[in-house]
Every structure is written in C-alpha cells, then in structure tokens.
Amino acid sequence: MSTLKSIIRRVISSIPVLIGVVLVIYLILRILPGNAILTMMGEHAREDVVQQISAELGLDKPWYVQFWVYVTGLFTGDMGTSIKYHKPVSELIAAYFPVTIKLSVMAALVAWAVGILCGVISAMRKDRLADRLGMGFSLLGISVPVFMTAMVLQYLLAYKLKWFPIQGTKEGLVCYVLPAIALGWSSAGSVARLTRSTLLEVMGSDYIDTARAKGRSVPGAVVFHALRNAMIPVITVMAIQISSLLSGAVITETIFSLPGIGRLCIDAISGRDVPLLQGSVIFATVLVIAGNLVADCLYSVLDPRIRKEG
Amino acid sequence: MRKHLAFVLVLAMFMSLAAIPAYAAEEEKVLNLAAESDILTMDVALTTDDYFIPHNVFDRLFEIKVQPDGSTEIVPSLVADYSVSEDGLTYTFKLVEGVTFSNGEALTASDVKYTFEHLLTVPGACNYDIAQEVAGAQALLDGEAEELEGIVVEDDYNFTLTLEAANAGYLAELTSPAMSIIDKETVESVDGFGMEPADTIGSGPYIVSEWVPNDHFTLTRNENYWGEAPDADVVVMNVVPDANTQNLMFQSGELDIIDLDALDASIIDSVYKTTYADSIVPGYRVGVTFMSMNENNEFLSDVNVRKAVQMAIDRQGLLDNFYGGDGIIQNGMIATGVWGHNEDLEPIVYDPEGAKALLAEAGYEEGEISFEFSLDSSSGDTTAMVYQQIAQDLAAVGINVDIVSYDESAWLDFRRTEEMPAFIGTWTMDYNDPANILGTFFSNSTSGRSLNYADQEIKDRVDAASSIMDDDERMAEYQAIEEAIVVEDAAVVPLYERAHLFCIGEKVESFVPHWAGFSNFFVRDVEMK
Amino acid sequence: MALFRKKTDVISADLASQIGESEGLGVQLRRMARKNKLAVASAVFLALLILAAVFVPLLSPYDAVNGDASIRLQAPTAAHWLGTDEMGRDVLTRLLYGARISLAVGVVPTLISMVIGVALGVVAGYAGGKTDYIIMRLADVMLAFPSLLLAMVIMYTLGDGVMNIFLALALVGWASVARVARSETISLKETEYVQAARSIGVSPGRIILRHILPNCLPALIVLFTLNIPSAILSESSLSFLGVGVKLPNSSWGLMVNMGRQFLYNAPWISLAPSAAIMLVVLSCNFLGDGLRDALDPHLNNE
C-alpha cells in the first residue's frame, strides 16, 4: 500500500518536469536569437514573407497563447504536422520509435551485462591484473567516441567477418547487435565502476583482504550474495543511462542506417522541420522521464529502507 | 533477476541468428539497390528529386532511348501517333490503345489532361514548369479557369495540346519524369496518392509494394504491364545515407548495383578500378558542374574579376585530384552529350599569373576582393573538398573567399533570395535540349538562382531561340548565346562534366545507366543473370 | 527528492565537511602526485598537448588550411608523421590546430556551466524553500533531456559557430553542477562554523563567499575535470553529425567526420583525431579520479 502511494506520488511529481520540458524546448525553438521560423526560411528571407508565414502558423500571437495551443494539442496527441513529410508528427514518431526502443533496450542489456561482469571480476580480483583489465576495459568504453566504436565494429564484425548485417533493420533483431554493443560499451563503464565500489563496500574490504591473505580467492557465493545488495545503487545508475543511451542512439542510428527517433531528429534539423524536431525531442525526453520513474519505483520496491522513509 | 537478464540476452542472440538463413533462399530475381536518402513523396508533382518511382512505376508520352553508339533519341511511349502544326503551337496526339494502370483502369486522354492539371494545382506543386507552357495554364493557376484550356480531349485516345508559345524542344520536355501520367480516377478517389503504396497507382513496369520510411521501399513487377516485361522480379531500394556503408554492402554482396557517385576517388581507384574493373559501368552525368558568380556582388559585378576567377581555378587539377580524372573539362554550359554542344568553344586556360595581372590592371589590390562562397553541407564530402581547393586557388591570385556551410534547405532559401555571391552547382539535363540549361539560368524567366545575369539582349535571345523551328538554326543560335555568356561576359566558371560510374555485382548481367546519368535509373535497363 | 541523478551525485555529498580546514589544497595535490602516478602522467600529457597546440605554428612547417592536393591521402612518412588528409594537408598539424578548438570546447563551456551551476546551486541550497524548489525543478527539466539532443536543438536555433557550441554545451551542462553545489551547500550550512557565523549576524553573501564556496572548491575541481571529457565528446558527436563545428574551422570531431569515408583506405585521417579524443578523455578521467582520491579521503577505500 505504501509502495503504491509512493509510486503515485512520484508520478505526480514528474508532471511539472514534463511541462517544463515542453516549455523549454518550445522557448528554445522560438525565443532564442536566430528565430527558428527565420532559420527555417534561411537568414536572408524577405521580411514580408516571414511575416506571412508566421501569421499562417499562428506565430504572430503572443508566445504563451501559442504555447497553450501546442500543449492542449499534446494532450490530444496532436504534435503538429511535419513540414518535410507532410504527415502528423505523432504518426511519424509512432513509426520510428520502436527502432529506438529496441536499440536502447539491447544497448542497456549490453551495458549492464558487460558493466556488471567487469565490476564483479574487478571486485573479486581487487588490485590484481584482472581488476586492472576490467576497469581499463570499461574506462576505455567511456573514452572512445561512440562513432569510432560503431565504425570499427561495422568494418570488422559485419564486413570482414560477416557475422552481422552491415546496416538496416530488415533482418530482424540481429541488426541491432552491433549498434547495441557500440552504444552499450560507452555506458558500461559507469555501471562497472559503481558495481565494483558498491560490491567492495558491501562485502567489506577487510573480508577480502583476509581471504587473500589466506591465499584463497573470494568464494562466488559470497559475491553473489553481495551483488544482490549492490544492485540497488546500480539500478539508479541504469536509469541515468537511458538519457545517454538516447543521445548515443542518434549517432549509432546514423552509422547503421536505423530508422529511429535519432534519425528523425537529424532529418528534422537538415530539413528545418521545427514541428518534427520539437515533437521528437519532447518524445525522447518523455522516455527518459518515464525510465527514471520506473527506476525510482523499482528502487523503492527493492530497498526497504527507502520504502519506509517514503 | 540477473539470471533472467542473461537468459534474455542469449535468447535474443539466438532468435536473431535464426533469422538469417530464412532470408537467403529466394527463387525470385531480387535486385538490391541503395540510395543515400529516402524519397519524400511518390507524387512527382511534389518533388524535383525523387524520380525513382516516377521512372519505374509510371510511364510518359515519350521516352529517351540510348542508341548503341551512345547518342540519344526521343521515341514515342504512350503515344501511338502524333503531328505538330506548322506554327509549332498545336500538337495532335493519339494514345496507344489498351494500356491499363496496374489497377486495371484504362489509360485515356482524360488521364493525360488530368496529369497536367494535377501538376499545376496540387497543393505544394513544385514541378510545373513544363505543364505551365500549355495555353491556359496561367488562368488555371490564378483560379480563373476550372480546367486546362490548352488540352482538348477528343475521345478516349485522341487529344490536342496547344502551347502558349512555340517550343521546338517540347517533345523532349515531355520525356521528363515530371510528365509521368497518373490515373485520374485513382488520384481523385484515394487519400494517400504519393504517400501510400496501395494508393499510388501507375501504368509502369513496377508496382510499389512496400515503403518503410527511411529504411527501404520495395517494387514488384507489374504482371499486367503493357510493354516488355523487365528482368528483375523484385527491386529493393535500401536507404543507406553513408556512402561508405554502401561500399561495404556492395563488397559483401548485399547490393547488386552500387552508385559510385558519393565515393571518394581514392576508394574507386583502390577498390573498384582494381578488384571490380570489369564490372564498372561507365557513364556521364550529362550536364555541367559550374561555379556561379553573382553579378549583384560588389566585386563579381566586374567582368574583369569574373574573368580572373575563371583563369585562377585549376580545373584539371580538381578533376584529377578529387574525381580521379573521371570527367570531361567543360568550357561552356552546353555540355558534352547535350544536343548542340560546341567542341570548338574557346578554352578557358588555367593562368594564375594572368589572373593576377588582370586584377592589377583593373585596379584591385591583393586581398581587396573577398566574397562568400556558400556550401550546401549536404552536397557531399568531395564537393566540400572542391570548395576548399578553389578557395586555395583563388587565394593564390589574391582573391579571398569565405566558405560558409548551410543546411540544404537554408542554402536553397539563401540562393532563392538572389543574394548568394558564389556557389558550385551541378546541372544535370532534365531533357536533352540546350533550352533546359540556358532557359533555367539565363532567360527572363530565371529566378532564384543568385546569378543575376545582367545582359538583357542575351536573355531575350534565349527566350526567342526556343521558337526557332529549324533545328540547325536553333542550335547555332544557342551556341552563339553560350559564347556570349561564358566567353564574353564570363558569367560563370564552367568546370567539368563528371563521370557517373556504377558497379554491378555478380547477380547482374548488364546495366544501361540513365541517358543523363541520373541516380534514379530505369530498372528495365537492368538484365539479371 | 531528486528525480534524476547524474554520475556526479556519486561524489559524496558530505565531502567538504570531511576535508576539514586543516589541510591545504597544495598538500592534498602533492599527496596525489606521490600516490597516483597515472594522474600525474595525465596532467603532464594534457599540459604538453596544450603547449603543442599553442606553439604549433612554430613547431610545424605546414599550413593548417592550405594543402597540396597532389599528395592527398598519403600514409605516414618521415615528412608527414601522421600522413596527409583528403586535401593533402599534414594530419599532425591539423590535429594540433584542431586541438585548440577541441580543448577550448572542453574547457570554456564547462567553466560557464560551472559558474551558472554553482551560482544557482549555492543559492538554492542556502535559501531553501520556494527558491530551492524552482531552481531544482528547472535542473530536473534540463537533466531530463538527452543531452546530445538538447545540444542539437540549441545549435539548430543559434546556428553554426564555435561560440554557439560553447553556449549550447554550457546550457546543457549547468544542471548537474547545480545539483552538486546545492547538496554541498546544504551540508555546509549545517556545520558549526556556518551556524556560528549566522548567529552573530554575518550576511548571507559573506557566508557564501567566505565559508561555503571555498569549502565547495575541492568537489567542484573534481567535477570540473570530470565534465571536460563529456564536453569534448559532445562536441565531437555534434561535429560528427554535422551540426557542430563547420568548415573551414576544424575540430577533432569534424576531422573524424571528414575522414570517415577514408576509414578503410586512409584510416590515419579519422583514427588520429579519434585517438586524440580518447587520450584526452582518458587523461581527464584519470586526473579527475586522482583529484577525487586526493581531495576526498572518504572515498579512499582502495
């Protein structure tokens, strides 16, 4: 009961954030210097034409009136019409987002699998070679630009070894493996480091030191027991990853030609399609908020202390 | 939870691996192609770029046929018989009988008339230049007429078409993809013409069966096609923005024809001209790549400056270093392969010292001249390199240019304002007649090209030339005009006509590229093994 | 309750109070230098890179903009240590000129976001109540955006240009700084000396400047070092996607973008700037870790 209550409270508390997100994007695209309508038409657009177009799009009204119209539209699922595709933005997003979801989920699986594995190995073999290798591997993931990993994987595993398709989504889930690895590796580092430090904390360094002093490695069962407790902060970090996964998805979708939200954003930018850009960024952000919400809820379910406090 | 994660991951891997073999075993002849960007519409009235569907799913009244010797000829397609009046104004057409659209409806004269009206009146129309030449088009555009007066339907198969002004090249214009004939009943009755595959009905050799935006679209053979059946059963056009990825796909057999246009010369040299030397299909992008010089610009309004720019650019160096020498240097705008091309036009000589001397003589100090050189950032890496090299060449004679990059649409909008000082453009011929390029850039109806060509007499002569009915006389006039524009006025810097190479894979027996080197070729010209 | 957490939250909130007043920054840094060789090596590498970027016109005989197209795409030789690029320019020279923009993109927006973030975070933490609520909800909003997408949108609105990249990345980055600054401030506010100062009527401005900011400094230095790599990576991603630095300017991201199509026949063009990005990011991370270990004894459980 109290869990349900805290979940509901969390959902409610994210509503002002949601409104803020829409407002911020709306303002950035309309109020910052370099008026987006002017940008849409090129900076040398004739003044009378700009005014005419602005009037057609209702942009001559005060911004808060336009904002109200846009927000009330959002509640009915109306995100405007794409200038480039001549289709409702909501329809385009509905067509593109499953790709991004599949990519992000698989990348998250990679990040968590690699990150937790590296973290556990490093913790078990603290200060030995395996620890350094594990930490080095995950730190490298943070440091190598995603596009480089993606291009090298595409070349080696898809082109040279032919294990995976080079691009596109036609061949099903297998198409997402390489983009997911490229994307996931970059997020694995923080998961690995956190897993390692929380594991060490939970197990107690003294215990490991003793075990090692006796010439034994740390028993797996102990690690697994500790891992269970160590998972709680890790879940929080995973939620943070959603945001960076969506950022990285823009790049991997470009390199592997996946038709997802990231490509839609790039398309919207190169086509100066303000409604589409606005819609897809807002949608991506809603995904982040939702992901955080889920993580928060999981967190409160998993950790009794939080539940009590909440 | 951990175990579940691992399990799901392993399961996902297996499921995806299992999906591969099912894809490979197909009896049909599937032609896999790739394009750099997705089409935005299948309705040719709304685009001047997306011609793959119009070419392969629709038919036109006339087509251009490439002869074995490489020359081109205009041949009737949907037209069985035609005649032109003495004054060149009225055309009488008889359509081929028995042609049906893929939904079984007959293709009739009223569909042709509707096509012209659709081109002019559909919201967002942008491809109406040719339709606009028909008498009464303006009245229809202005809302003063309900229908296009210049086309009179006699019966299902006979109609006459009257032009506002005589145009000796009009039949050539009718071969343009813009003039693809659409079905009146379909377009009027469905919501999704041009957007939904099922609603986009044509009379051509293929049917659009699937369109997954930004991923791929699929064409399947129209079994009821009235003409000769093409060889490939299924055509899959993959959207692959990255040329490098296309390169990898071709080499691993995922593409059957690759368009080498976007690949760097170094890759074509090291991979294609070696490993695939026998599979390269040569061709030219019939037309010219040129550098514009806006005569509204403070410095470029001076013909001496324009002549100096012409002399300062090492065009052969550009072609050799960035295009692997695959192309032909052009000294005029009527390029090699275009009707009326002039071999004997005075060549533009690379002479940086001469350019310097000319500028000094005209009273300019070194570094005094500077203007913006506007780059469309979507035009490809090689074009960006050519911009940088030209900037370097011009700097060597004391002309400073600032390369400024724009997004494609911002670039177009800027050019439309007539204020863009200089840019590099490539004009590929829509139909094989000099009127196409000279009329676009140097006539009284030229607008939004940021050239501001100032010679009124020449502009009038360009407009008048199209009504000269004698072909030799007309071509002589075009050549005289070209000389005035390029040699005397130095209005542009013609650079080169680029080769447009394709490479065919193991599944393809032969392939004849589009006559003008369009990327949107005709699939019926592909023969499979 | 904060809806969104960034990795910087992991930096202990009560860090400053642990440090105490006794040890100076210099002592702590010297201790780090003794203990953490990797961090020292990283600092040396970064310093050398900055020097090379500043003095490249003296060090290199080649031009950054003009090349010789007839020797384009040449493999590394004695004359061109990292080969030549697609315009026949020396890659190493381009790399060092590009370092100016890439390093500036790492430092300048991070500094701006620190100033904004610290100001707002300290005010929020010190004032509490409605001010706190509004500022922190605004931070929540900024943190909810996938950062690259937000930067893309800002770049789209502002137009191209290096200054605009600075601004875009600063606007994206301030929120996580505000988080840390706020929690530092809240814990410092409860310390005895701040309480004492308040009780004798010292003005809030003076308390913030004299007591709170100096004690936040170690955490902020760590945060600064750790945020630089993400700014560098963001710039390279933006440039790679074609919405960042544009021609004829050059940054490492743009070099990778232009060299991308030569990955298989002239890999040095894109691998060199990629490796440079990687090394700088790694160095900043090592240095940041070293600083954290030195400045925050609480986390020194290794």
PDB file of N, CA, C and O in Angstrom, chain B residues 51 116 119-120 127-135 137 148 161 163 167 169-179 430-431 436:
ATOM      1  N   TYR B  51      12.894  10.805 -58.317  1.00  0.00           N
ATOM      2  CA  TYR B  51      12.416  10.325 -59.612  1.00  0.00           C
ATOM      3  C   TYR B  51      12.455   8.813 -59.785  1.00  0.00           C
ATOM      4  O   TYR B  51      12.126   8.315 -60.841  1.00  0.00           O
ATOM      5  N   PHE B 116      -1.663  17.013 -66.303  1.00  0.00           N
ATOM      6  CA  PHE B 116      -1.212  18.399 -66.428  1.00  0.00           C
ATOM      7  C   PHE B 116      -1.869  19.277 -65.362  1.00  0.00           C
ATOM      8  O   PHE B 116      -1.217  20.117 -64.740  1.00  0.00           O
ATOM      9  N   LEU B 119      -0.366  18.602 -61.927  1.00  0.00           N
ATOM     10  CA  LEU B 119       0.956  19.214 -61.785  1.00  0.00           C
ATOM     11  C   LEU B 119       0.851  20.690 -61.421  1.00  0.00           C
ATOM     12  O   LEU B 119       1.661  21.222 -60.674  1.00  0.00           O
ATOM     13  N   LEU B 120      -0.160  21.352 -61.982  1.00  0.00           N
ATOM     14  CA  LEU B 120      -0.294  22.788 -61.772  1.00  0.00           C
ATOM     15  C   LEU B 120      -0.999  23.138 -60.471  1.00  0.00           C
ATOM     16  O   LEU B 120      -0.678  24.142 -59.839  1.00  0.00           O
ATOM     17  N   ASN B 127       6.753  21.149 -59.553  1.00  0.00           N
ATOM     18  CA  ASN B 127       7.363  20.590 -60.765  1.00  0.00           C
ATOM     19  C   ASN B 127       6.507  20.906 -61.976  1.00  0.00           C
ATOM     20  O   ASN B 127       6.258  20.051 -62.817  1.00  0.00           O
ATOM     21  N   TYR B 128       6.044  22.173 -62.064  1.00  0.00           N
ATOM     22  CA  TYR B 128       5.031  22.507 -63.066  1.00  0.00           C
ATOM     23  C   TYR B 128       5.566  23.282 -64.265  1.00  0.00           C
ATOM     24  O   TYR B 128       4.796  23.733 -65.096  1.00  0.00           O
ATOM     25  N   ASP B 129       6.899  23.446 -64.363  1.00  0.00           N
ATOM     26  CA  ASP B 129       7.452  24.280 -65.445  1.00  0.00           C
ATOM     27  C   ASP B 129       6.953  23.857 -66.823  1.00  0.00           C
ATOM     28  O   ASP B 129       6.603  24.692 -67.651  1.00  0.00           O
ATOM     29  N   ILE B 130       6.952  22.563 -67.070  1.00  0.00           N
ATOM     30  CA  ILE B 130       6.614  22.076 -68.411  1.00  0.00           C
ATOM     31  C   ILE B 130       5.106  22.195 -68.646  1.00  0.00           C
ATOM     32  O   ILE B 130       4.661  22.624 -69.717  1.00  0.00           O
ATOM     33  N   ALA B 131       4.331  21.850 -67.638  1.00  0.00           N
ATOM     34  CA  ALA B 131       2.875  21.963 -67.772  1.00  0.00           C
ATOM     35  C   ALA B 131       2.454  23.419 -67.953  1.00  0.00           C
ATOM     36  O   ALA B 131       1.456  23.727 -68.605  1.00  0.00           O
ATOM     37  N   GLN B 132       3.247  24.316 -67.395  1.00  0.00           N
ATOM     38  CA  GLN B 132       2.899  25.730 -67.430  1.00  0.00           C
ATOM     39  C   GLN B 132       2.983  26.326 -68.837  1.00  0.00           C
ATOM     40  O   GLN B 132       2.428  27.386 -69.101  1.00  0.00           O
ATOM     41  N   GLU B 133       3.675  25.625 -69.730  1.00  0.00           N
ATOM     42  CA  GLU B 133       3.805  26.147 -71.086  1.00  0.00           C
ATOM     43  C   GLU B 133       2.538  25.958 -71.906  1.00  0.00           C
ATOM     44  O   GLU B 133       2.397  26.516 -72.994  1.00  0.00           O
ATOM     45  N   VAL B 134       1.606  25.157 -71.404  1.00  0.00           N
ATOM     46  CA  VAL B 134       0.372  24.880 -72.138  1.00  0.00           C
ATOM     47  C   VAL B 134      -0.555  26.097 -72.043  1.00  0.00           C
ATOM     48  O   VAL B 134      -0.613  26.758 -70.997  1.00  0.00           O
ATOM     49  N   ALA B 135      -1.249  26.381 -73.152  1.00  0.00           N
ATOM     50  CA  ALA B 135      -2.166  27.518 -73.165  1.00  0.00           C
ATOM     51  C   ALA B 135      -3.204  27.371 -72.055  1.00  0.00           C
ATOM     52  O   ALA B 135      -3.731  26.271 -71.824  1.00  0.00           O
ATOM     53  N   ALA B 137      -2.671  27.676 -68.855  1.00  0.00           N
ATOM     54  CA  ALA B 137      -2.133  27.228 -67.563  1.00  0.00           C
ATOM     55  C   ALA B 137      -2.211  28.343 -66.522  1.00  0.00           C
ATOM     56  O   ALA B 137      -2.532  28.112 -65.358  1.00  0.00           O
ATOM     57  N   LEU B 148      -7.792  22.936 -67.734  1.00  0.00           N
ATOM     58  CA  LEU B 148      -6.706  23.410 -68.578  1.00  0.00           C
ATOM     59  C   LEU B 148      -7.217  23.501 -70.014  1.00  0.00           C
ATOM     60  O   LEU B 148      -7.413  22.492 -70.683  1.00  0.00           O
ATOM     61  N   LEU B 161      -2.971  19.335 -77.873  1.00  0.00           N
ATOM     62  CA  LEU B 161      -2.326  20.132 -76.836  1.00  0.00           C
ATOM     63  C   LEU B 161      -1.826  21.403 -77.506  1.00  0.00           C
ATOM     64  O   LEU B 161      -1.128  21.344 -78.520  1.00  0.00           O
ATOM     65  N   LEU B 163       0.257  25.034 -77.103  1.00  0.00           N
ATOM     66  CA  LEU B 163       1.198  25.756 -76.247  1.00  0.00           C
ATOM     67  C   LEU B 163       0.900  27.247 -76.283  1.00  0.00           C
ATOM     68  O   LEU B 163       0.335  27.767 -77.228  1.00  0.00           O
ATOM     69  N   ASN B 167       7.578  25.976 -79.023  1.00  0.00           N
ATOM     70  CA  ASN B 167       8.784  25.486 -78.374  1.00  0.00           C
ATOM     71  C   ASN B 167       9.231  24.231 -79.105  1.00  0.00           C
ATOM     72  O   ASN B 167       8.624  23.171 -78.978  1.00  0.00           O
ATOM     73  N   GLY B 169      11.537  22.317 -78.582  1.00  0.00           N
ATOM     74  CA  GLY B 169      12.022  21.232 -77.738  1.00  0.00           C
ATOM     75  C   GLY B 169      10.927  20.611 -76.870  1.00  0.00           C
ATOM     76  O   GLY B 169      11.230  19.895 -75.927  1.00  0.00           O
ATOM     77  N   TYR B 170       9.645  20.872 -77.198  1.00  0.00           N
ATOM     78  CA  TYR B 170       8.608  20.439 -76.257  1.00  0.00           C
ATOM     79  C   TYR B 170       8.478  18.920 -76.145  1.00  0.00           C
ATOM     80  O   TYR B 170       8.223  18.401 -75.060  1.00  0.00           O
ATOM     81  N   LEU B 171       8.678  18.212 -77.247  1.00  0.00           N
ATOM     82  CA  LEU B 171       8.576  16.744 -77.162  1.00  0.00           C
ATOM     83  C   LEU B 171       9.679  16.211 -76.230  1.00  0.00           C
ATOM     84  O   LEU B 171       9.440  15.284 -75.456  1.00  0.00           O
ATOM     85  N   ALA B 172      10.853  16.824 -76.316  1.00  0.00           N
ATOM     86  CA  ALA B 172      11.940  16.415 -75.410  1.00  0.00           C
ATOM     87  C   ALA B 172      11.527  16.672 -73.964  1.00  0.00           C
ATOM     88  O   ALA B 172      11.795  15.864 -73.071  1.00  0.00           O
ATOM     89  N   GLU B 173      10.847  17.788 -73.736  1.00  0.00           N
ATOM     90  CA  GLU B 173      10.414  18.089 -72.374  1.00  0.00           C
ATOM     91  C   GLU B 173       9.413  17.060 -71.855  1.00  0.00           C
ATOM     92  O   GLU B 173       9.353  16.778 -70.669  1.00  0.00           O
ATOM     93  N   LEU B 174       8.624  16.500 -72.785  1.00  0.00           N
ATOM     94  CA  LEU B 174       7.615  15.522 -72.355  1.00  0.00           C
ATOM     95  C   LEU B 174       8.251  14.213 -71.882  1.00  0.00           C
ATOM     96  O   LEU B 174       7.579  13.366 -71.295  1.00  0.00           O
ATOM     97  N   THR B 175       9.556  14.031 -72.129  1.00  0.00           N
ATOM     98  CA  THR B 175      10.223  12.827 -71.617  1.00  0.00           C
ATOM     99  C   THR B 175      10.637  12.996 -70.161  1.00  0.00           C
ATOM    100  O   THR B 175      11.075  12.050 -69.526  1.00  0.00           O
ATOM    101  N   SER B 176      10.532  14.219 -69.647  1.00  0.00           N
ATOM    102  CA  SER B 176      10.955  14.458 -68.272  1.00  0.00           C
ATOM    103  C   SER B 176      10.106  13.634 -67.301  1.00  0.00           C
ATOM    104  O   SER B 176       8.906  13.459 -67.508  1.00  0.00           O
ATOM    105  N   PRO B 177      10.726  13.142 -66.232  1.00  0.00           N
ATOM    106  CA  PRO B 177       9.950  12.367 -65.239  1.00  0.00           C
ATOM    107  C   PRO B 177       8.762  13.166 -64.695  1.00  0.00           C
ATOM    108  O   PRO B 177       7.765  12.569 -64.253  1.00  0.00           O
ATOM    109  N   ALA B 178       8.870  14.487 -64.754  1.00  0.00           N
ATOM    110  CA  ALA B 178       7.763  15.307 -64.265  1.00  0.00           C
ATOM    111  C   ALA B 178       6.478  14.994 -65.025  1.00  0.00           C
ATOM    112  O   ALA B 178       5.375  15.180 -64.502  1.00  0.00           O
ATOM    113  N   MET B 179       6.615  14.532 -66.265  1.00  0.00           N
ATOM    114  CA  MET B 179       5.441  14.345 -67.097  1.00  0.00           C
ATOM    115  C   MET B 179       4.902  12.916 -67.029  1.00  0.00           C
ATOM    116  O   MET B 179       4.307  12.421 -67.979  1.00  0.00           O
ATOM    117  N   ASP B 430      17.444  17.687 -67.643  1.00  0.00           N
ATOM    118  CA  ASP B 430      16.141  17.030 -67.482  1.00  0.00           C
ATOM    119  C   ASP B 430      15.681  16.450 -68.809  1.00  0.00           C
ATOM    120  O   ASP B 430      15.023  15.431 -68.870  1.00  0.00           O
ATOM    121  N   TYR B 431      15.961  17.165 -69.868  1.00  0.00           N
ATOM    122  CA  TYR B 431      15.663  16.675 -71.219  1.00  0.00           C
ATOM    123  C   TYR B 431      16.761  17.214 -72.116  1.00  0.00           C
ATOM    124  O   TYR B 431      17.414  18.211 -71.790  1.00  0.00           O
ATOM    125  N   ASN B 436      16.947  23.729 -71.799  1.00  0.00           N
ATOM    126  CA  ASN B 436      16.820  23.293 -70.411  1.00  0.00           C
ATOM    127  C   ASN B 436      17.782  24.057 -69.495  1.00  0.00           C
ATOM    128  O   ASN B 436      17.379  24.608 -68.478  1.00  0.00           O
TER     129      ASN B 436
END
